[in-house]
mmCIF file of C-alpha atoms in Angstrom:
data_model
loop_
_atom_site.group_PDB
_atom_site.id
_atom_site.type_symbol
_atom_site.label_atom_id
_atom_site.label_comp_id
_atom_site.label_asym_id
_atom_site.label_seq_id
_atom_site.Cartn_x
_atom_site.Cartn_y
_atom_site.Cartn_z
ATOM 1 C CA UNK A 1 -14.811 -10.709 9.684
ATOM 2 C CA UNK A 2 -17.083 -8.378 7.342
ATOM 3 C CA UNK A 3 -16.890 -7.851 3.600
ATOM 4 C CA UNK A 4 -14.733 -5.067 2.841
ATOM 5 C CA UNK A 5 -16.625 -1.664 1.226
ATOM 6 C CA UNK A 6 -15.068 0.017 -1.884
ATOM 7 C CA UNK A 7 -15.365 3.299 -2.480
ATOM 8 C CA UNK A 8 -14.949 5.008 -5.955
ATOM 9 C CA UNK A 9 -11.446 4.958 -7.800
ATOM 10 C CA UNK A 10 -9.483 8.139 -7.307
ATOM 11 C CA UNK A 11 -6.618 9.542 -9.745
ATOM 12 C CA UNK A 12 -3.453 9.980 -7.851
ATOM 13 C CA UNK A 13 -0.442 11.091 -9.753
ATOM 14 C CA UNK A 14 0.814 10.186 -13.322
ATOM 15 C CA UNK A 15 2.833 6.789 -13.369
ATOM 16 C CA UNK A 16 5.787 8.120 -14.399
ATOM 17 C CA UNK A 17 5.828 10.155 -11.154
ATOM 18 C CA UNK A 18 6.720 6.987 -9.350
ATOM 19 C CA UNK A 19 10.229 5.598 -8.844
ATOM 20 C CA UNK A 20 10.707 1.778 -9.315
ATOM 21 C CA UNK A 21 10.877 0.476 -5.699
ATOM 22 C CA UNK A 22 10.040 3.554 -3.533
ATOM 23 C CA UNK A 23 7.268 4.746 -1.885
ATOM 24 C CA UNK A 24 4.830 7.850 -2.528
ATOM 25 C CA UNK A 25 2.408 9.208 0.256
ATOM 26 C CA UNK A 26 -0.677 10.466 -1.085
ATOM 27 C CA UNK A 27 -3.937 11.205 0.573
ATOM 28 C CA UNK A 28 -7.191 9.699 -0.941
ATOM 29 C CA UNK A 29 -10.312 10.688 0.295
ATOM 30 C CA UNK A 30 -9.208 11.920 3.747
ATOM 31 C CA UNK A 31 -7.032 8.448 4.029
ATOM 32 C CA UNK A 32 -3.005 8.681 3.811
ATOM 33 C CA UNK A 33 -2.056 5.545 1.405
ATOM 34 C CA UNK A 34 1.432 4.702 0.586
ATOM 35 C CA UNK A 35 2.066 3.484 -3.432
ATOM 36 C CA UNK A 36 4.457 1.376 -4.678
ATOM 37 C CA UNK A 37 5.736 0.315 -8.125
ATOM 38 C CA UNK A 38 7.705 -2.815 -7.649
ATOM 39 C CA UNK A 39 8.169 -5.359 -10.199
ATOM 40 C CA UNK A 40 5.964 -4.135 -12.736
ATOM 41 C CA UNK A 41 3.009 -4.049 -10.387
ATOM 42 C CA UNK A 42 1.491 -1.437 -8.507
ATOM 43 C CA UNK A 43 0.259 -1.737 -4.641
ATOM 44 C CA UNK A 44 -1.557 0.498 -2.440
ATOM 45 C CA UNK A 45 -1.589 0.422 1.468
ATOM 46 C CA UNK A 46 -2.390 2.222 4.058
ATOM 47 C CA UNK A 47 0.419 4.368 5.613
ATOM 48 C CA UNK A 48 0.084 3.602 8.812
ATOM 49 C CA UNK A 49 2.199 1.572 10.283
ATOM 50 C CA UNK A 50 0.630 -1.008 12.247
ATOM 51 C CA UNK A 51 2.911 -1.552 15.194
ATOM 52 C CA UNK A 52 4.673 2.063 15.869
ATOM 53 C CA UNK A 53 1.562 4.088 14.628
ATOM 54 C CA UNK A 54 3.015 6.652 12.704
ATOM 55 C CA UNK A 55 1.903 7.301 9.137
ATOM 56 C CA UNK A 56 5.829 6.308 7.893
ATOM 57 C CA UNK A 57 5.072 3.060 5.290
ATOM 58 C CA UNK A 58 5.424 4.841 2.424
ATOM 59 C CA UNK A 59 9.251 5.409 3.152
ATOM 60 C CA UNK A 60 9.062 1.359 3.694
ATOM 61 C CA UNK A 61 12.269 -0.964 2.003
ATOM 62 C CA UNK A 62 11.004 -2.359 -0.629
ATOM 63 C CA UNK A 63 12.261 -6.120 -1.006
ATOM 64 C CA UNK A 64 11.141 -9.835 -1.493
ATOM 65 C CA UNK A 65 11.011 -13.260 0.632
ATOM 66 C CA UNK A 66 10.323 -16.423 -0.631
ATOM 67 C CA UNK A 67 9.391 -14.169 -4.200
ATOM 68 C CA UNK A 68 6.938 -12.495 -2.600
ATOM 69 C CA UNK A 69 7.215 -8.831 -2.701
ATOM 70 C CA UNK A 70 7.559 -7.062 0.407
ATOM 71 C CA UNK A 71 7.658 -3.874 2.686
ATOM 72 C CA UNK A 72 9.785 -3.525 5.773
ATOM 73 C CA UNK A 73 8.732 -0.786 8.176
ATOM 74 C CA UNK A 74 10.954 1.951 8.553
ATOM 75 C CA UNK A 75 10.531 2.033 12.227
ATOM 76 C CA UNK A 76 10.270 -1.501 13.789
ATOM 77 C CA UNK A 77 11.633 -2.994 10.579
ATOM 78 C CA UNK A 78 8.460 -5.582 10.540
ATOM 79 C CA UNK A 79 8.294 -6.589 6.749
ATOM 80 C CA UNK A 80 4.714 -6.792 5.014
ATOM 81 C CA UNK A 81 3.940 -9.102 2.043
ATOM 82 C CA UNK A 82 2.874 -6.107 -0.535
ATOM 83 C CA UNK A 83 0.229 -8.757 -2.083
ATOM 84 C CA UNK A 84 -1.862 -9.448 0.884
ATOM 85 C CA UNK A 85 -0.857 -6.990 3.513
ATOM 86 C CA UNK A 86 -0.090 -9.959 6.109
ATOM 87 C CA UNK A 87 2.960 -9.306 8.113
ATOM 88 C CA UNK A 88 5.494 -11.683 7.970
ATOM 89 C CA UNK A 89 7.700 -11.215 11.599
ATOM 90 C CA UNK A 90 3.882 -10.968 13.672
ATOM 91 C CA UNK A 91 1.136 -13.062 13.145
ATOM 92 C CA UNK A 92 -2.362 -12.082 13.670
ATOM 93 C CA UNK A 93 -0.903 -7.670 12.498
ATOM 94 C CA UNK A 94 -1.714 -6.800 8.857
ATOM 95 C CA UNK A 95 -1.657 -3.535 6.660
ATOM 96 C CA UNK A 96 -4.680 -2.644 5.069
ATOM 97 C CA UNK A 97 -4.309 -2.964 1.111
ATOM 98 C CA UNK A 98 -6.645 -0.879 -1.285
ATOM 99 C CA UNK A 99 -7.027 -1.240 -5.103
ATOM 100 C CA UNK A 100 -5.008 0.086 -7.279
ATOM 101 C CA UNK A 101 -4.647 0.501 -11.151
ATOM 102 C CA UNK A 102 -3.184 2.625 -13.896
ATOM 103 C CA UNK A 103 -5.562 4.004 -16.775
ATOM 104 C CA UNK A 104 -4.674 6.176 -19.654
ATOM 105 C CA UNK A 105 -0.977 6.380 -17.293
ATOM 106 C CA UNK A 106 -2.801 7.618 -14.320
ATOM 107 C CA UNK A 107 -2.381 5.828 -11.252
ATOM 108 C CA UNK A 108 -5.960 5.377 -9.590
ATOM 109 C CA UNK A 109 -6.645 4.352 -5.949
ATOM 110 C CA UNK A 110 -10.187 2.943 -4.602
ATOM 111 C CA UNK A 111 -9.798 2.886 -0.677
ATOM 112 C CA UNK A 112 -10.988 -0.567 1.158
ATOM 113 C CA UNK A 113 -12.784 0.075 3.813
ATOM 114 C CA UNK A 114 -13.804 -2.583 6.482
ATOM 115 C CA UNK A 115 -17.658 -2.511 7.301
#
């Protein structure tokens, strides 16, 4: 498996623009990414959903197993620890996870790309 590239940071949208526990599409750089704010932290995946193919993870369930925080595919229900992009129900199928910050309350995205 090859390092992962990262690209430049990208604003998205104001914090305040996203709810506690749901999901926001946005596209960044040509690349539809799906943000969360859950638990005081922000994560950024891609929207894709791994198993049905359809760009749907951004309207994920938002949850937790084992304290880990986690998204559940709207379509298959597969849940995805938010933290490392592993799925939990399938091993071996993943969603890809890209950085994500707030500065000066601006939520900021750098896509990971795989080389």
């Amino acid at each position: 498996m090859s390092a992962p590239t990262m690209l430049a940071w990208t604003a998205v949208c104001p914090l305040d623009r996203l709810d506690p526990d749901r999901g926001v599409a946005a596209l960044v750089d040509g690349v539809q990414v799906a943000l969360f704010h859950t638990g005081g932290e922000l994560y950024a995946v891609d929207n894709l959903d791994p198993v049905g193919g359809a760009q749907v993870m951004s309207r994920g369930i938002v949850g937790s197993r084992g304290g880990l925080p986690t998204l559940a595919s709207p379509l298959h229900k597969q849940v995805y620890d938010l933290t490392t992009g592993r799925c939990l129900d399938l091993p071996g199928v993943a969603l890809r996870r890209h950085e994500v910050r707030c500065r000066d309350g601006l939520v900021e995205v750098r896509l990971r790309q795989e080389e």
